PDB file of C-alpha atoms in Angstrom:
ATOM      1  CA  UNK A 100     -10.492  -7.224  36.385  1.00  0.00           C
ATOM      2  CA  UNK A 101      -9.954  -6.921  32.887  1.00  0.00           C
ATOM      3  CA  UNK A 102      -9.308  -3.576  30.886  1.00  0.00           C
ATOM      4  CA  UNK A 103      -9.235  -3.018  26.998  1.00  0.00           C
ATOM      5  CA  UNK A 104      -7.440   0.147  25.613  1.00  0.00           C
ATOM      6  CA  UNK A 105      -7.675   1.298  22.024  1.00  0.00           C
ATOM      7  CA  UNK A 106      -5.287   2.737  19.822  1.00  0.00           C
ATOM      8  CA  UNK A 107      -5.413   4.389  16.420  1.00  0.00           C
ATOM      9  CA  UNK A 108      -7.710   6.359  15.770  1.00  0.00           C
ATOM     10  CA  UNK A 109      -7.419   9.465  14.378  1.00  0.00           C
ATOM     11  CA  UNK A 110      -8.647  12.089  10.734  1.00  0.00           C
ATOM     12  CA  UNK A 111      -7.775  10.569   7.534  1.00  0.00           C
ATOM     13  CA  UNK A 112      -8.575  11.906   3.881  1.00  0.00           C
ATOM     14  CA  UNK A 113     -11.426   9.965   1.955  1.00  0.00           C
ATOM     15  CA  UNK A 114      -9.746   6.818   0.785  1.00  0.00           C
ATOM     16  CA  UNK A 115      -6.969   6.924   3.906  1.00  0.00           C
ATOM     17  CA  UNK A 116      -6.140   4.193   5.848  1.00  0.00           C
ATOM     18  CA  UNK A 117      -6.105   3.126   9.614  1.00  0.00           C
ATOM     19  CA  UNK A 118      -5.096   0.731  11.653  1.00  0.00           C
ATOM     20  CA  UNK A 119      -7.157   0.008  15.361  1.00  0.00           C
ATOM     21  CA  UNK A 120      -5.825  -1.458  18.219  1.00  0.00           C
ATOM     22  CA  UNK A 121      -7.052  -3.181  20.909  1.00  0.00           C
ATOM     23  CA  UNK A 122      -5.082  -5.239  23.876  1.00  0.00           C
ATOM     24  CA  UNK A 123      -7.278  -6.775  27.075  1.00  0.00           C
ATOM     25  CA  UNK A 124      -5.193  -6.963  29.847  1.00  0.00           C
ATOM     26  CA  UNK A 125      -6.149  -8.266  33.383  1.00  0.00           C
ATOM     27  CA  UNK A 126      -6.495 -11.403  34.867  1.00  0.00           C
ATOM     28  CA  UNK A 127      -7.341 -13.436  31.726  1.00  0.00           C
ATOM     29  CA  UNK A 128      -7.705 -16.687  31.790  1.00  0.00           C
ATOM     30  CA  UNK A 129      -9.303 -16.982  27.881  1.00  0.00           C
ATOM     31  CA  UNK A 130     -11.280 -14.571  25.274  1.00  0.00           C
ATOM     32  CA  UNK A 131     -13.903 -15.886  23.074  1.00  0.00           C
ATOM     33  CA  UNK A 132     -14.788 -13.291  19.982  1.00  0.00           C
ATOM     34  CA  UNK A 133     -13.420 -10.417  20.041  1.00  0.00           C
ATOM     35  CA  UNK A 134     -15.072  -7.703  17.555  1.00  0.00           C
ATOM     36  CA  UNK A 135     -15.128  -3.753  16.567  1.00  0.00           C
ATOM     37  CA  UNK A 136     -18.571  -1.951  16.601  1.00  0.00           C
ATOM     38  CA  UNK A 137     -18.906   1.571  15.524  1.00  0.00           C
ATOM     39  CA  UNK A 138     -21.214   4.233  17.222  1.00  0.00           C
ATOM     40  CA  UNK A 139     -22.539   7.747  14.497  1.00  0.00           C
ATOM     41  CA  UNK A 140     -23.611  10.969  15.907  1.00  0.00           C
ATOM     42  CA  UNK A 141     -27.874  10.020  16.314  1.00  0.00           C
ATOM     43  CA  UNK A 142     -27.073   6.484  15.309  1.00  0.00           C
ATOM     44  CA  UNK A 143     -27.334   3.402  17.599  1.00  0.00           C
ATOM     45  CA  UNK A 144     -23.590   1.283  18.190  1.00  0.00           C
ATOM     46  CA  UNK A 145     -23.388  -1.539  15.058  1.00  0.00           C
ATOM     47  CA  UNK A 146     -20.832  -4.301  14.654  1.00  0.00           C
ATOM     48  CA  UNK A 147     -17.951  -3.868  11.930  1.00  0.00           C
ATOM     49  CA  UNK A 148     -16.296  -6.722  12.648  1.00  0.00           C
ATOM     50  CA  UNK A 149     -15.674  -9.973  15.124  1.00  0.00           C
ATOM     51  CA  UNK A 150     -13.109 -12.744  14.999  1.00  0.00           C
ATOM     52  CA  UNK A 151     -13.234 -15.740  16.774  1.00  0.00           C
ATOM     53  CA  UNK A 152     -10.739 -17.624  19.054  1.00  0.00           C
ATOM     54  CA  UNK A 153     -10.446 -19.903  15.659  1.00  0.00           C
ATOM     55  CA  UNK A 154      -9.571 -16.577  13.242  1.00  0.00           C
ATOM     56  CA  UNK A 155     -13.384 -17.456  11.814  1.00  0.00           C
ATOM     57  CA  UNK A 156     -14.619 -13.423  10.583  1.00  0.00           C
ATOM     58  CA  UNK A 157     -17.971 -12.055  10.413  1.00  0.00           C
ATOM     59  CA  UNK A 158     -18.466  -7.860   8.528  1.00  0.00           C
ATOM     60  CA  UNK A 159     -20.671  -5.799   8.304  1.00  0.00           C
ATOM     61  CA  UNK A 160     -22.408  -5.191   4.606  1.00  0.00           C
ATOM     62  CA  UNK A 161     -20.558  -2.116   4.072  1.00  0.00           C
ATOM     63  CA  UNK A 162     -17.200  -2.663   4.974  1.00  0.00           C
ATOM     64  CA  UNK A 163     -16.364  -6.293   3.195  1.00  0.00           C
ATOM     65  CA  UNK A 164     -13.290  -5.912   1.287  1.00  0.00           C
ATOM     66  CA  UNK A 165     -12.255  -3.203   2.613  1.00  0.00           C
ATOM     67  CA  UNK A 166     -11.549  -3.820   6.339  1.00  0.00           C
ATOM     68  CA  UNK A 167      -9.608  -6.712   8.160  1.00  0.00           C
ATOM     69  CA  UNK A 168      -9.847  -7.674  11.063  1.00  0.00           C
ATOM     70  CA  UNK A 169      -7.039  -9.693  12.716  1.00  0.00           C
ATOM     71  CA  UNK A 170      -6.491 -10.963  16.196  1.00  0.00           C
ATOM     72  CA  UNK A 171      -2.948 -11.961  17.573  1.00  0.00           C
ATOM     73  CA  UNK A 172      -3.864 -14.551  21.172  1.00  0.00           C
ATOM     74  CA  UNK A 173      -0.199 -14.652  22.206  1.00  0.00           C
ATOM     75  CA  UNK A 174      -0.734 -10.724  23.425  1.00  0.00           C
ATOM     76  CA  UNK A 175      -4.528 -10.780  23.440  1.00  0.00           C
ATOM     77  CA  UNK A 176      -4.821  -8.047  20.949  1.00  0.00           C
ATOM     78  CA  UNK A 177      -7.334  -7.405  17.887  1.00  0.00           C
ATOM     79  CA  UNK A 178      -6.950  -4.742  14.840  1.00  0.00           C
ATOM     80  CA  UNK A 179      -8.400  -3.720  12.309  1.00  0.00           C
ATOM     81  CA  UNK A 180      -6.884  -2.634   9.653  1.00  0.00           C
ATOM     82  CA  UNK A 181      -9.201   0.103   7.698  1.00  0.00           C
ATOM     83  CA  UNK A 182      -8.359   0.518   4.292  1.00  0.00           C
ATOM     84  CA  UNK A 183     -10.363   3.022   1.076  1.00  0.00           C
ATOM     85  CA  UNK A 184     -11.654   4.770   4.203  1.00  0.00           C
ATOM     86  CA  UNK A 185     -15.192   6.941   3.434  1.00  0.00           C
ATOM     87  CA  UNK A 186     -16.934   9.894   4.792  1.00  0.00           C
ATOM     88  CA  UNK A 187     -19.337   7.381   6.170  1.00  0.00           C
ATOM     89  CA  UNK A 188     -17.485   5.139   8.041  1.00  0.00           C
ATOM     90  CA  UNK A 189     -16.969   8.471  10.474  1.00  0.00           C
ATOM     91  CA  UNK A 190     -17.784   7.226  13.656  1.00  0.00           C
ATOM     92  CA  UNK A 191     -16.485   6.241  17.503  1.00  0.00           C
ATOM     93  CA  UNK A 192     -15.368   2.978  16.992  1.00  0.00           C
ATOM     94  CA  UNK A 193     -15.544   0.593  20.436  1.00  0.00           C
ATOM     95  CA  UNK A 194     -12.998  -2.567  21.093  1.00  0.00           C
ATOM     96  CA  UNK A 195     -15.427  -5.265  21.938  1.00  0.00           C
ATOM     97  CA  UNK A 196     -13.929  -8.833  23.866  1.00  0.00           C
ATOM     98  CA  UNK A 197     -16.041 -11.706  25.673  1.00  0.00           C
ATOM     99  CA  UNK A 198     -13.427 -12.913  28.329  1.00  0.00           C
ATOM    100  CA  UNK A 199     -13.524 -15.278  30.662  1.00  0.00           C
ATOM    101  CA  UNK A 200     -11.671 -14.423  33.590  1.00  0.00           C
ATOM    102  CA  UNK A 201      -9.160 -16.533  35.605  1.00  0.00           C
ATOM    103  CA  UNK A 202     -11.014 -18.508  38.889  1.00  0.00           C
ATOM    104  CA  UNK A 203     -14.349 -18.077  36.251  1.00  0.00           C
ATOM    105  CA  UNK A 204     -16.600 -20.260  34.623  1.00  0.00           C
ATOM    106  CA  UNK A 205     -18.105 -18.117  32.515  1.00  0.00           C
ATOM    107  CA  UNK A 206     -17.344 -15.069  29.659  1.00  0.00           C
ATOM    108  CA  UNK A 207     -18.103 -11.571  30.541  1.00  0.00           C
ATOM    109  CA  UNK A 208     -18.040  -8.911  27.605  1.00  0.00           C
ATOM    110  CA  UNK A 209     -16.244  -5.847  28.186  1.00  0.00           C
ATOM    111  CA  UNK A 210     -15.289  -2.842  26.268  1.00  0.00           C
ATOM    112  CA  UNK A 211     -13.025  -0.173  25.233  1.00  0.00           C
ATOM    113  CA  UNK A 212     -13.214   3.341  25.405  1.00  0.00           C
ATOM    114  CA  UNK A 213     -13.819   4.467  21.837  1.00  0.00           C
ATOM    115  CA  UNK A 214     -11.329   5.668  19.904  1.00  0.00           C
ATOM    116  CA  UNK A 215     -13.252   8.125  17.236  1.00  0.00           C
ATOM    117  CA  UNK A 216     -12.187   7.998  13.389  1.00  0.00           C
ATOM    118  CA  UNK A 217     -13.081  11.309  11.202  1.00  0.00           C
ATOM    119  CA  UNK A 218     -12.949  10.533   7.357  1.00  0.00           C
ATOM    120  CA  UNK A 219     -12.664  13.892   5.689  1.00  0.00           C
ATOM    121  CA  UNK A 220     -11.094  16.240   3.093  1.00  0.00           C
TER     122      UNK A 220
END
């Protein structure tokens, strides 16, 4: 069984910063891609950023230059540093990881429970 636990959300003023963390635990053999998605009220879930196990990153256009994704493979943890936050960044942020469990051959996607990020003055 695998669990993703997120932390770091909250309320911040425009221009402020937050750092999200997501730790994967359980019977993990290895992790391929890890990423962050977000979903605002009335909108579909969208990819914010993702990082491969070798460190290759991808970002959605609107967060480039403001957000930085990173990971610690020894801790099975992915981070999202969010700077210069804007009200339009307000959403529930979800962690996603493509994980292969012990004694398995295939990878499956797992999701965290979500953490609320609110950018408002």
